[in-house]
Amino acid sequence: MRFIPVICLLFGGWLALPVVAAEAQDWLERLADAGQSQSFQGTFVYERNGSFSTHRIWHRVDETGVVRERLMQLDGVEQEVLRVDGSTECVSGTLADQLDDQQAWSAHDLDSQRLLESYDLRIIGESRVAGRAAVVLALSPRDQHRYGVELHLDQESALPLKSLLLNDKGQLLERFQFTQLDVGTLPTDQELQSGTGCQPVTASKAAAEVVEAWRSDWLPPGFTLSRVAERRSPASNEQVASLVYFDGLARFSVFVEPLRGVMVEDARSQIGPTAAVSRRLATADGDVMVTVVGEIPLGTAERVALSMRAIEGQAIQ
Amino acid sequence: MSREALQESLSAVMDNEADEMELRRVLSASDDAELRATWSRYQIARAVMHKELLEPRLDIAAAVSAALADEDLPVQSKTVVRGPWRSVGRFAVAASVTVAVLAGVRLYNQDEVASTQLAQQAAQPAMSAPQAQSPAMLAGFSTASEQQGEAETASEATPGWHDQRLPAYLRQHAQQAAMNANESALPYARAASLESR
């Protein structure tokens, strides 16, 4: 029968796990630390279904430990971000839309312990990326609710040289890959100077008091709520609640927008690695549209969208 | 045809890997009690392996047949109608629910990654189409079959509702995402790729 080999594979996988896990985990910890301690600059490509772009990154760590980083798209529209110590200093035009706090692109520490609950971590070999020797880590999901990641880390610096996102059939959803990397060379002040199109980001103050008005009846195992926010709808004056869930590696956001009687149908779409599912939900206060956006399989996003509930007695304001 | 070959085909059908020949072979042998028992065993084994909840005694087909039997049929010869209907129906409904769910789940977790994959997908639902009637699909995956086209047609009621919001939602999501302090590059690139669409 065809599934007997599968059983062997499963057991084989479990037995082999502890032996290599320790070394693989060391690499993950080195990765988590790499950007905090090393300066580098390089060029990378980003590819997903329907999009291919090239970018340049300048990353400098001062003697005092201050991290300055500038990212710029090299082809097409000039898009740029400048970050200092994890908070965003300025962003260029279209990216700036909707950005109302400095926490965008905020740092979430890679929690290797937590990540291992949902992923099987293994070293699967060595490779060469951007002319540099790399070690290849595989993060295979333990269930069907998340995607796998293949990480190529620089042998010397543990910086991620290449990162592939793969679905359950092993098909490539997204590629991030350096084509050239220079480790140890400090980017100059001039290189870290943002262009004229880069608009300064000012901190917004009153984002603190957010009422937790929504919860999910079902979540994929390992995912927990990492952030709750509320902001104005991009298309109306309604307040949209947004919840971010995180499993140590993958992330999805849930947006809840009141419909106020407007007739809107459900929708679903897939943009490269990102699934987006909108589901209408009836509440005591009228219908709302629940939209789940994230790098998770469409079926999982759908199930999350169906599981959102209003917390009793706390209607949306 | 040997029983072994038949079981091989059955296994392939269950794994959704059967070609048309194999599917026909299994369907033509679907009256065989032993084959049906094997199918049922495979499902249990599969459910155990996937740690899924399975109630082997839950016989939807029997319940449906019973309900049909209670209905006053305009036909006089009830027994003649019921006999073949029940045996075929029982397998067909049970099989179609399973196949629909399996096909649905598979189809469901797909995306339009590559056109080659789309071609495969087109083949899978077609394969189960003779059994998987629409009510079976409705059981759990009501809109799975409309997955591909729906994003475009979704805004019929209020045109542009999703179009106005989805780009901003995607952007917000990309901006909130980051693997760790070092790896702001990937989410940034993701967000940037949305802008240059």
Short mmCIF file of C-alpha atoms in Angstrom, two decimals:
data_model
loop_
_atom_site.label_atom_id
_atom_site.label_comp_id
_atom_site.label_asym_id
_atom_site.label_seq_id
_atom_site.Cartn_x
_atom_site.Cartn_y
_atom_site.Cartn_z
CA MET A 1 0.00 0.00 0.00
CA ARG A 2 1.15 3.44 -0.73
CA PHE A 3 1.07 4.84 2.74
CA ILE A 4 3.31 2.33 4.47
CA PRO A 5 6.46 4.17 3.30
CA VAL A 6 4.93 7.34 4.71
CA ILE A 7 4.75 5.75 8.16
CA CYS A 8 8.40 4.69 7.91
CA LEU A 9 9.33 8.20 6.87
CA LEU A 10 7.41 9.73 9.76
CA PHE A 11 9.03 7.52 12.38
CA GLY A 12 12.41 7.87 10.75
CA GLY A 13 12.05 11.62 10.87
CA TRP A 14 11.19 11.63 14.55
CA LEU A 15 14.11 9.40 15.50
CA ALA A 16 16.64 11.44 13.56
CA LEU A 17 15.39 14.75 14.90
CA PRO A 18 17.19 15.21 18.23
CA VAL A 19 20.61 14.43 16.76
CA VAL A 20 20.76 17.31 14.32
CA ALA A 21 18.33 19.64 16.04
CA ALA A 22 20.90 21.07 18.43
CA GLU A 23 23.25 22.17 15.68
CA ALA A 24 20.41 23.58 13.60
CA GLN A 25 19.16 25.47 16.62
CA ASP A 26 22.59 27.00 17.13
CA TRP A 27 22.38 28.38 13.63
CA LEU A 28 18.96 29.89 14.32
CA GLU A 29 20.33 31.58 17.41
CA ARG A 30 23.29 32.92 15.47
CA LEU A 31 20.82 34.22 12.86
CA ALA A 32 18.78 36.00 15.54
CA ASP A 33 21.94 37.74 16.67
CA ALA A 34 23.58 38.38 13.30
CA GLY A 35 22.03 41.72 12.36
CA GLN A 36 22.63 43.23 15.78
CA SER A 37 26.36 42.78 15.66
CA GLN A 38 27.49 43.02 12.04
CA SER A 39 27.55 45.68 9.35
CA PHE A 40 26.88 44.68 5.79
CA GLN A 41 25.67 45.93 2.45
CA GLY A 42 24.39 44.07 -0.54
CA THR A 43 21.92 43.57 -3.31
CA PHE A 44 19.07 41.10 -3.21
CA VAL A 45 16.18 39.96 -5.38
CA TYR A 46 12.63 39.29 -4.32
CA GLU A 47 10.45 37.06 -6.43
CA ARG A 48 6.91 35.82 -6.10
CA ASN A 49 4.12 34.91 -8.45
CA GLY A 50 3.74 37.92 -10.73
CA SER A 51 6.52 40.03 -9.29
CA PHE A 52 10.28 40.24 -9.46
CA SER A 53 12.25 43.14 -8.00
CA THR A 54 15.78 44.01 -7.01
CA HIS A 55 16.77 45.91 -3.88
CA ARG A 56 19.78 47.28 -2.13
CA ILE A 57 20.40 47.17 1.59
CA TRP A 58 22.86 49.14 3.74
CA HIS A 59 23.14 47.99 7.34
CA ARG A 60 25.47 49.58 9.84
CA VAL A 61 26.13 48.80 13.50
CA ASP A 62 28.02 51.56 15.34
CA GLU A 63 30.49 51.07 18.16
CA THR A 64 27.67 52.15 20.47
CA GLY A 65 25.43 49.40 19.09
CA VAL A 66 23.07 51.70 17.18
CA VAL A 67 21.72 49.92 14.11
CA ARG A 68 21.03 52.03 11.03
CA GLU A 69 19.53 50.40 7.99
CA ARG A 70 18.47 51.68 4.60
CA LEU A 71 16.58 49.66 2.03
CA MET A 72 15.91 50.80 -1.53
CA GLN A 73 14.24 49.24 -4.52
CA LEU A 74 16.56 49.46 -7.52
CA ASP A 75 14.07 48.88 -10.32
CA GLY A 76 10.77 50.56 -11.10
CA VAL A 77 9.37 53.05 -8.63
CA GLU A 78 11.92 54.29 -6.11
CA GLN A 79 10.84 52.84 -2.80
CA GLU A 80 12.81 53.38 0.29
CA VAL A 81 12.83 52.77 4.03
CA LEU A 82 15.24 54.07 6.64
CA ARG A 83 15.25 52.49 10.07
CA VAL A 84 17.23 53.34 13.15
CA ASP A 85 17.31 50.83 16.00
CA GLY A 86 14.18 49.08 14.85
CA SER A 87 11.98 52.13 14.45
CA THR A 88 11.16 53.59 11.08
CA GLU A 89 12.64 57.06 10.40
CA CYS A 90 11.24 57.59 6.96
CA VAL A 91 9.49 55.76 4.14
CA SER A 92 8.90 56.69 0.53
CA GLY A 93 5.54 57.68 -0.98
CA THR A 94 3.34 54.66 -1.56
CA LEU A 95 4.77 52.64 1.28
CA ALA A 96 3.98 55.48 3.68
CA ASP A 97 0.25 55.17 3.10
CA GLN A 98 -1.46 53.75 6.17
CA LEU A 99 1.70 53.84 8.18
CA ASP A 100 0.83 55.64 11.36
CA ASP A 101 3.31 54.44 13.89
CA GLN A 102 6.97 53.69 14.10
CA GLN A 103 6.36 50.07 14.82
CA ALA A 104 6.02 49.19 11.18
CA TRP A 105 8.52 46.51 10.25
CA SER A 106 9.00 46.20 13.95
CA ALA A 107 11.35 43.66 15.33
CA HIS A 108 9.93 40.45 16.68
CA ASP A 109 12.57 38.33 18.18
CA LEU A 110 12.99 35.02 16.58
CA ASP A 111 11.95 32.59 19.27
CA SER A 112 13.57 29.34 18.31
CA GLN A 113 12.01 27.40 21.18
CA ARG A 114 8.52 28.47 20.23
CA LEU A 115 9.15 27.97 16.58
CA LEU A 116 10.09 24.34 17.18
CA GLU A 117 6.59 23.60 18.46
CA SER A 118 5.21 24.19 15.00
CA TYR A 119 8.16 23.42 12.75
CA ASP A 120 10.63 20.63 12.35
CA LEU A 121 14.08 22.19 12.10
CA ARG A 122 16.84 20.39 10.22
CA ILE A 123 20.13 21.09 8.49
CA ILE A 124 19.70 19.72 5.00
CA GLY A 125 23.05 20.55 3.47
CA GLU A 126 25.36 23.22 2.22
CA SER A 127 25.07 25.59 -0.67
CA ARG A 128 26.63 28.64 -2.27
CA VAL A 129 24.73 31.91 -2.58
CA ALA A 130 26.06 35.24 -3.82
CA GLY A 131 29.51 33.70 -4.06
CA ARG A 132 29.51 32.76 -0.38
CA ALA A 133 29.39 29.40 1.38
CA ALA A 134 26.07 28.78 3.08
CA VAL A 135 24.44 26.23 5.35
CA VAL A 136 20.89 25.21 4.47
CA LEU A 137 18.24 24.93 7.18
CA ALA A 138 14.80 23.48 6.54
CA LEU A 139 11.85 24.54 8.66
CA SER A 140 9.14 22.05 7.78
CA PRO A 141 5.68 22.64 9.19
CA ARG A 142 4.32 20.01 11.58
CA ASP A 143 0.79 20.48 10.24
CA GLN A 144 -0.95 21.79 7.14
CA HIS A 145 -1.67 25.22 8.62
CA ARG A 146 1.62 26.88 7.66
CA TYR A 147 4.26 26.90 4.97
CA GLY A 148 7.77 25.55 5.05
CA VAL A 149 10.88 27.72 4.84
CA GLU A 150 14.27 26.88 3.40
CA LEU A 151 16.93 29.17 4.84
CA HIS A 152 20.44 29.53 3.45
CA LEU A 153 22.62 31.16 6.10
CA ASP A 154 26.04 32.60 5.45
CA GLN A 155 28.67 30.28 7.00
CA GLU A 156 30.73 33.24 8.13
CA SER A 157 28.15 35.69 9.47
CA ALA A 158 24.91 33.63 9.81
CA LEU A 159 23.08 36.30 7.83
CA PRO A 160 20.22 34.94 5.71
CA LEU A 161 21.51 34.81 2.13
CA LYS A 162 18.49 33.14 0.71
CA SER A 163 15.03 32.34 2.00
CA LEU A 164 12.43 30.27 0.17
CA LEU A 165 8.82 29.84 1.16
CA LEU A 166 7.37 26.49 0.07
CA ASN A 167 3.87 25.06 0.15
CA ASP A 168 2.89 21.50 1.08
CA LYS A 169 3.67 20.31 -2.43
CA GLY A 170 7.14 21.81 -2.32
CA GLN A 171 6.21 24.55 -4.78
CA LEU A 172 8.01 27.83 -4.44
CA LEU A 173 5.80 30.67 -3.23
CA GLU A 174 8.41 33.31 -2.63
CA ARG A 175 12.15 33.81 -3.05
CA PHE A 176 14.40 36.22 -1.23
CA GLN A 177 18.02 35.94 -2.33
CA PHE A 178 21.15 38.01 -2.12
CA THR A 179 23.08 38.35 -5.36
CA GLN A 180 25.92 40.23 -3.74
CA LEU A 181 26.82 40.70 -0.09
CA ASP A 182 29.65 42.53 1.57
CA VAL A 183 30.01 41.73 5.26
CA GLY A 184 32.09 43.87 7.56
CA THR A 185 32.36 46.95 5.35
CA LEU A 186 30.76 49.89 7.12
CA PRO A 187 28.29 51.78 4.91
CA THR A 188 29.17 55.50 4.86
CA ASP A 189 26.93 58.26 6.22
CA GLN A 190 26.18 59.26 2.67
CA GLU A 191 25.00 55.79 1.77
CA LEU A 192 22.72 55.78 4.77
CA GLN A 193 21.28 59.17 3.79
CA SER A 194 17.69 58.82 2.61
CA GLY A 195 16.56 60.22 -0.73
CA THR A 196 14.21 63.17 -1.16
CA GLY A 197 11.17 60.94 -1.68
CA CYS A 198 11.54 59.46 1.77
CA GLN A 199 8.95 60.99 4.09
CA PRO A 200 9.70 61.24 7.81
CA VAL A 201 7.48 59.17 10.05
CA THR A 202 6.15 60.81 13.17
CA ALA A 203 5.02 58.80 16.11
CA SER A 204 1.31 58.70 16.73
CA LYS A 205 0.42 58.99 20.38
CA ALA A 206 -3.07 57.79 21.13
CA ALA A 207 -2.86 54.27 19.79
CA ALA A 208 -2.59 52.80 23.25
CA GLU A 209 -6.18 52.25 24.35
CA VAL A 210 -7.44 49.50 22.12
CA VAL A 211 -10.42 47.53 23.28
CA GLU A 212 -10.18 43.85 22.64
CA ALA A 213 -13.52 43.37 20.96
CA TRP A 214 -12.78 40.25 18.92
CA ARG A 215 -11.50 36.81 19.51
CA SER A 216 -11.12 33.67 17.48
CA ASP A 217 -12.89 30.44 18.34
CA TRP A 218 -10.27 28.46 16.49
CA LEU A 219 -6.62 29.14 15.73
CA PRO A 220 -4.08 26.95 13.99
CA PRO A 221 -2.00 25.28 16.74
CA GLY A 222 0.97 27.38 17.83
CA PHE A 223 -0.42 30.74 16.73
CA THR A 224 -1.01 33.32 19.45
CA LEU A 225 -2.25 36.88 19.43
CA SER A 226 0.76 39.17 19.25
CA ARG A 227 -0.77 42.56 18.61
CA VAL A 228 -4.13 44.35 18.62
CA ALA A 229 -4.64 47.68 16.91
CA GLU A 230 -7.37 49.89 15.56
CA ARG A 231 -7.17 52.35 12.74
CA ARG A 232 -9.37 54.18 10.33
CA SER A 233 -10.63 52.23 7.34
CA PRO A 234 -8.76 52.98 4.12
CA ALA A 235 -12.06 53.63 2.36
CA SER A 236 -14.46 55.02 4.97
CA ASN A 237 -14.55 56.61 8.40
CA GLU A 238 -15.11 53.36 10.20
CA GLN A 239 -12.63 52.11 12.75
CA VAL A 240 -11.11 48.82 11.68
CA ALA A 241 -9.87 46.45 14.36
CA SER A 242 -6.76 44.54 13.43
CA LEU A 243 -5.32 41.52 15.21
CA VAL A 244 -1.98 39.95 14.43
CA TYR A 245 -1.24 36.29 15.14
CA PHE A 246 2.21 34.76 15.14
CA ASP A 247 3.63 31.23 15.49
CA GLY A 248 7.29 32.18 15.85
CA LEU A 249 7.81 32.40 12.10
CA ALA A 250 4.61 32.87 10.10
CA ARG A 251 2.14 35.63 10.72
CA PHE A 252 -1.39 36.57 9.75
CA SER A 253 -3.55 39.63 10.36
CA VAL A 254 -7.29 39.76 10.90
CA PHE A 255 -9.17 42.94 10.01
CA VAL A 256 -12.74 43.54 11.15
CA GLU A 257 -14.66 46.34 9.48
CA PRO A 258 -18.33 47.20 10.15
CA LEU A 259 -20.47 47.06 7.02
CA ARG A 260 -23.33 49.29 8.24
CA GLY A 261 -25.84 47.58 6.03
CA VAL A 262 -23.79 47.67 2.86
CA MET A 263 -24.21 44.55 0.76
CA VAL A 264 -20.79 43.01 0.14
CA GLU A 265 -20.04 39.48 -0.89
CA ASP A 266 -17.33 37.23 0.48
CA ALA A 267 -14.03 37.19 -1.37
CA ARG A 268 -10.78 35.31 -1.45
CA SER A 269 -7.56 35.80 -3.31
CA GLN A 270 -3.94 34.78 -3.30
CA ILE A 271 -1.13 37.24 -3.97
CA GLY A 272 2.11 35.31 -4.17
CA PRO A 273 2.59 33.79 -0.71
CA THR A 274 -0.15 35.86 0.88
CA ALA A 275 -3.70 34.57 1.21
CA ALA A 276 -6.59 36.99 1.71
CA VAL A 277 -10.05 35.79 2.71
CA SER A 278 -13.04 38.03 3.45
CA ARG A 279 -16.06 36.61 5.19
CA ARG A 280 -19.24 38.35 6.26
CA LEU A 281 -20.09 37.88 9.91
CA ALA A 282 -23.39 38.71 11.59
CA THR A 283 -23.14 40.31 15.03
CA ALA A 284 -25.63 41.89 17.40
CA ASP A 285 -24.51 45.28 16.08
CA GLY A 286 -25.02 44.44 12.45
CA ASP A 287 -22.86 42.68 9.91
CA VAL A 288 -19.11 43.08 9.75
CA MET A 289 -16.57 41.96 7.18
CA VAL A 290 -13.78 39.81 8.56
CA THR A 291 -10.65 39.78 6.39
CA VAL A 292 -7.77 37.42 7.11
CA VAL A 293 -4.46 38.27 5.42
CA GLY A 294 -1.31 36.24 5.84
CA GLU A 295 1.33 33.84 4.67
CA ILE A 296 -0.75 30.80 5.51
CA PRO A 297 -2.66 28.35 3.29
CA LEU A 298 -5.95 29.66 1.95
CA GLY A 299 -7.93 26.90 3.70
CA THR A 300 -6.46 27.87 7.06
CA ALA A 301 -7.19 31.55 6.44
CA GLU A 302 -10.76 30.65 5.58
CA ARG A 303 -11.17 28.66 8.77
CA VAL A 304 -9.81 31.52 10.87
CA ALA A 305 -12.16 33.96 9.14
CA LEU A 306 -15.10 31.70 9.97
CA SER A 307 -14.03 31.44 13.60
CA MET A 308 -13.94 35.13 14.53
CA ARG A 309 -16.45 36.16 17.19
CA ALA A 310 -17.32 39.40 18.92
CA ILE A 311 -16.43 39.36 22.61
CA GLU A 312 -19.67 39.53 24.59
CA GLY A 313 -20.78 42.94 25.77
CA GLN A 314 -18.05 44.80 23.87
CA ALA A 315 -19.36 45.92 20.57
CA ILE A 316 -17.17 47.84 18.18
CA GLN A 317 -17.23 51.50 18.97
CA MET B 1 -8.37 -8.36 -12.93
CA SER B 2 -6.45 -9.25 -9.81
CA ARG B 3 -7.59 -8.09 -6.42
CA GLU B 4 -4.18 -6.65 -5.74
CA ALA B 5 -4.39 -4.35 -8.75
CA LEU B 6 -7.83 -3.29 -7.65
CA GLN B 7 -6.63 -2.43 -4.16
CA GLU B 8 -3.72 -0.55 -5.63
CA SER B 9 -6.22 1.48 -7.65
CA LEU B 10 -8.38 2.03 -4.59
CA SER B 11 -5.39 3.31 -2.69
CA ALA B 12 -4.63 5.64 -5.57
CA VAL B 13 -8.19 6.95 -5.58
CA MET B 14 -7.94 7.63 -1.88
CA ASP B 15 -4.66 9.45 -2.34
CA ASN B 16 -6.23 11.42 -5.12
CA GLU B 17 -3.60 10.10 -7.47
CA ALA B 18 -5.74 7.84 -9.58
CA ASP B 19 -5.83 8.24 -13.32
CA GLU B 20 -9.07 7.88 -15.19
CA MET B 21 -8.54 4.18 -15.83
CA GLU B 22 -8.01 3.45 -12.17
CA LEU B 23 -11.03 5.47 -11.16
CA ARG B 24 -13.21 3.61 -13.61
CA ARG B 25 -11.87 0.30 -12.39
CA VAL B 26 -12.76 1.16 -8.81
CA LEU B 27 -16.15 2.56 -9.73
CA SER B 28 -17.06 -0.49 -11.74
CA ALA B 29 -16.15 -2.67 -8.79
CA SER B 30 -17.95 -0.46 -6.29
CA ASP B 31 -20.71 -3.02 -5.73
CA ASP B 32 -18.18 -5.40 -4.33
CA ALA B 33 -18.65 -5.65 -0.56
CA GLU B 34 -15.03 -6.56 0.05
CA LEU B 35 -13.82 -3.55 -1.87
CA ARG B 36 -16.12 -1.30 0.12
CA ALA B 37 -14.83 -2.78 3.36
CA THR B 38 -11.27 -2.16 2.19
CA TRP B 39 -12.15 1.43 1.33
CA SER B 40 -13.57 1.88 4.79
CA ARG B 41 -10.45 0.38 6.40
CA TYR B 42 -8.22 2.68 4.39
CA GLN B 43 -10.20 5.67 5.53
CA ILE B 44 -9.83 4.66 9.17
CA ALA B 45 -6.08 4.10 8.73
CA ARG B 46 -5.78 7.43 7.04
CA ALA B 47 -7.76 9.20 9.74
CA VAL B 48 -5.61 7.66 12.44
CA MET B 49 -2.43 8.70 10.66
CA HIS B 50 -3.69 12.23 10.26
CA LYS B 51 -5.08 12.24 13.79
CA GLU B 52 -8.47 13.11 12.46
CA LEU B 53 -11.71 12.37 14.18
CA LEU B 54 -13.56 9.61 12.40
CA GLU B 55 -16.76 7.92 13.39
CA PRO B 56 -16.68 4.71 11.37
CA ARG B 57 -20.22 3.81 12.34
CA LEU B 58 -21.59 7.09 11.08
CA ASP B 59 -23.44 5.96 7.99
CA ILE B 60 -24.86 8.99 6.28
CA ALA B 61 -25.93 6.93 3.33
CA ALA B 62 -28.07 4.68 5.49
CA ALA B 63 -29.77 7.68 7.10
CA VAL B 64 -30.45 9.21 3.72
CA SER B 65 -31.80 5.94 2.42
CA ALA B 66 -34.03 5.58 5.45
CA ALA B 67 -35.38 9.07 4.94
CA LEU B 68 -36.01 8.31 1.31
CA ALA B 69 -37.77 5.12 2.24
CA ASP B 70 -40.14 6.96 4.54
CA GLU B 71 -41.18 9.32 1.81
CA ASP B 72 -44.27 8.47 -0.14
CA LEU B 73 -42.99 7.70 -3.53
CA PRO B 74 -45.35 8.01 -6.44
CA VAL B 75 -43.89 4.78 -7.75
CA GLN B 76 -45.78 1.65 -6.66
CA SER B 77 -42.92 -0.78 -6.71
CA LYS B 78 -40.93 0.61 -3.83
CA THR B 79 -38.73 -2.40 -3.34
CA VAL B 80 -37.64 -2.45 -6.93
CA VAL B 81 -36.60 1.16 -6.70
CA ARG B 82 -34.98 0.84 -3.32
CA GLY B 83 -32.85 -2.23 -3.82
CA PRO B 84 -30.29 -1.05 -6.35
CA TRP B 85 -30.61 2.55 -5.24
CA ARG B 86 -29.57 1.74 -1.74
CA SER B 87 -26.54 -0.31 -2.50
CA VAL B 88 -25.24 2.06 -5.15
CA GLY B 89 -26.37 5.08 -3.21
CA ARG B 90 -24.71 4.04 -0.02
CA PHE B 91 -21.34 3.71 -1.64
CA ALA B 92 -21.84 6.68 -3.88
CA VAL B 93 -22.79 9.05 -1.07
CA ALA B 94 -20.14 7.83 1.33
CA ALA B 95 -17.52 7.86 -1.37
CA SER B 96 -18.59 11.18 -2.74
CA VAL B 97 -18.46 12.83 0.66
CA THR B 98 -14.96 11.50 1.21
CA VAL B 99 -13.76 12.28 -2.27
CA ALA B 100 -15.38 15.69 -2.17
CA VAL B 101 -13.77 16.51 1.14
CA LEU B 102 -10.39 15.20 0.03
CA ALA B 103 -10.60 16.90 -3.33
CA GLY B 104 -11.97 19.98 -1.64
CA VAL B 105 -9.18 20.16 0.91
CA ARG B 106 -6.57 19.66 -1.76
CA LEU B 107 -8.09 22.17 -4.11
CA TYR B 108 -8.61 24.44 -1.21
CA ASN B 109 -5.06 24.70 -0.09
CA GLN B 110 -3.94 25.35 -3.60
CA ASP B 111 -3.27 28.70 -5.02
CA GLU B 112 -2.55 30.02 -8.39
CA VAL B 113 1.17 29.53 -7.99
CA ALA B 114 1.77 28.21 -11.42
CA SER B 115 -0.31 27.54 -14.44
CA THR B 116 0.85 23.94 -14.50
CA GLN B 117 -0.68 23.51 -11.12
CA LEU B 118 -3.90 25.04 -12.34
CA ALA B 119 -3.97 22.39 -14.99
CA GLN B 120 -3.63 19.69 -12.37
CA GLN B 121 -6.37 21.21 -10.32
CA ALA B 122 -8.69 21.25 -13.23
CA ALA B 123 -8.16 17.55 -13.58
CA GLN B 124 -8.83 16.69 -9.97
CA PRO B 125 -12.34 18.05 -9.55
CA ALA B 126 -13.28 16.68 -12.93
CA MET B 127 -12.18 13.28 -11.77
CA SER B 128 -14.45 13.29 -8.76
CA ALA B 129 -17.26 15.00 -10.57
CA PRO B 130 -19.30 11.88 -11.34
CA GLN B 131 -19.58 11.15 -7.62
CA ALA B 132 -19.19 14.48 -5.95
CA GLN B 133 -22.53 16.10 -6.37
CA SER B 134 -22.86 19.67 -5.28
CA PRO B 135 -24.62 18.90 -1.95
CA ALA B 136 -21.57 16.94 -0.86
CA MET B 137 -19.35 19.87 -1.67
CA LEU B 138 -21.67 22.13 0.28
CA ALA B 139 -21.17 20.03 3.39
CA GLY B 140 -17.90 21.66 4.31
CA PHE B 141 -16.45 23.58 1.46
CA SER B 142 -19.25 25.50 -0.04
CA THR B 143 -17.24 27.79 -2.22
CA ALA B 144 -14.12 25.76 -2.84
CA SER B 145 -15.00 25.13 -6.45
CA GLU B 146 -15.42 28.81 -7.14
CA GLN B 147 -12.08 29.65 -5.59
CA GLN B 148 -10.37 30.85 -8.70
CA GLY B 149 -12.85 33.23 -10.18
CA GLU B 150 -14.44 34.57 -7.11
CA ALA B 151 -12.05 37.32 -6.16
CA GLU B 152 -12.90 39.05 -9.37
CA THR B 153 -16.64 38.59 -9.18
CA ALA B 154 -16.91 39.09 -5.46
CA SER B 155 -17.75 42.74 -5.46
CA GLU B 156 -20.94 42.49 -7.45
CA ALA B 157 -23.10 43.68 -4.60
CA THR B 158 -21.13 46.82 -3.84
CA PRO B 159 -18.63 47.27 -6.61
CA GLY B 160 -15.12 47.92 -5.47
CA TRP B 161 -15.64 47.36 -1.77
CA HIS B 162 -12.86 44.81 -1.56
CA ASP B 163 -10.77 46.60 -4.19
CA GLN B 164 -10.73 49.69 -2.01
CA ARG B 165 -9.66 47.89 1.12
CA LEU B 166 -7.61 44.84 0.24
CA PRO B 167 -4.47 46.69 -0.95
CA ALA B 168 -4.36 48.62 2.30
CA TYR B 169 -4.94 45.49 4.37
CA LEU B 170 -2.15 43.70 2.53
CA ARG B 171 0.15 46.64 3.09
CA GLN B 172 -0.65 46.85 6.78
CA HIS B 173 -0.06 43.16 7.14
CA ALA B 174 3.28 43.32 5.35
CA GLN B 175 4.40 46.23 7.47
CA GLN B 176 3.51 44.51 10.71
CA ALA B 177 5.37 41.42 9.70
CA ALA B 178 9.03 40.84 10.30
CA MET B 179 10.83 37.68 11.11
CA ASN B 180 13.22 39.28 13.53
CA ALA B 181 15.22 42.39 14.11
CA ASN B 182 17.70 41.54 11.35
CA GLU B 183 15.31 40.41 8.80
CA SER B 184 13.34 43.48 7.94
CA ALA B 185 14.46 43.03 4.36
CA LEU B 186 12.02 40.27 3.48
CA PRO B 187 8.81 41.90 4.73
CA TYR B 188 9.93 45.19 3.24
CA ALA B 189 10.41 43.51 -0.14
CA ARG B 190 7.02 41.88 0.22
CA ALA B 191 5.39 45.23 0.87
CA ALA B 192 7.30 46.88 -1.95
CA SER B 193 6.22 44.19 -4.38
CA LEU B 194 2.59 45.03 -3.64
CA GLU B 195 3.18 48.64 -4.65
CA SER B 196 4.66 47.94 -8.03
CA ARG B 197 1.74 45.85 -9.16
#
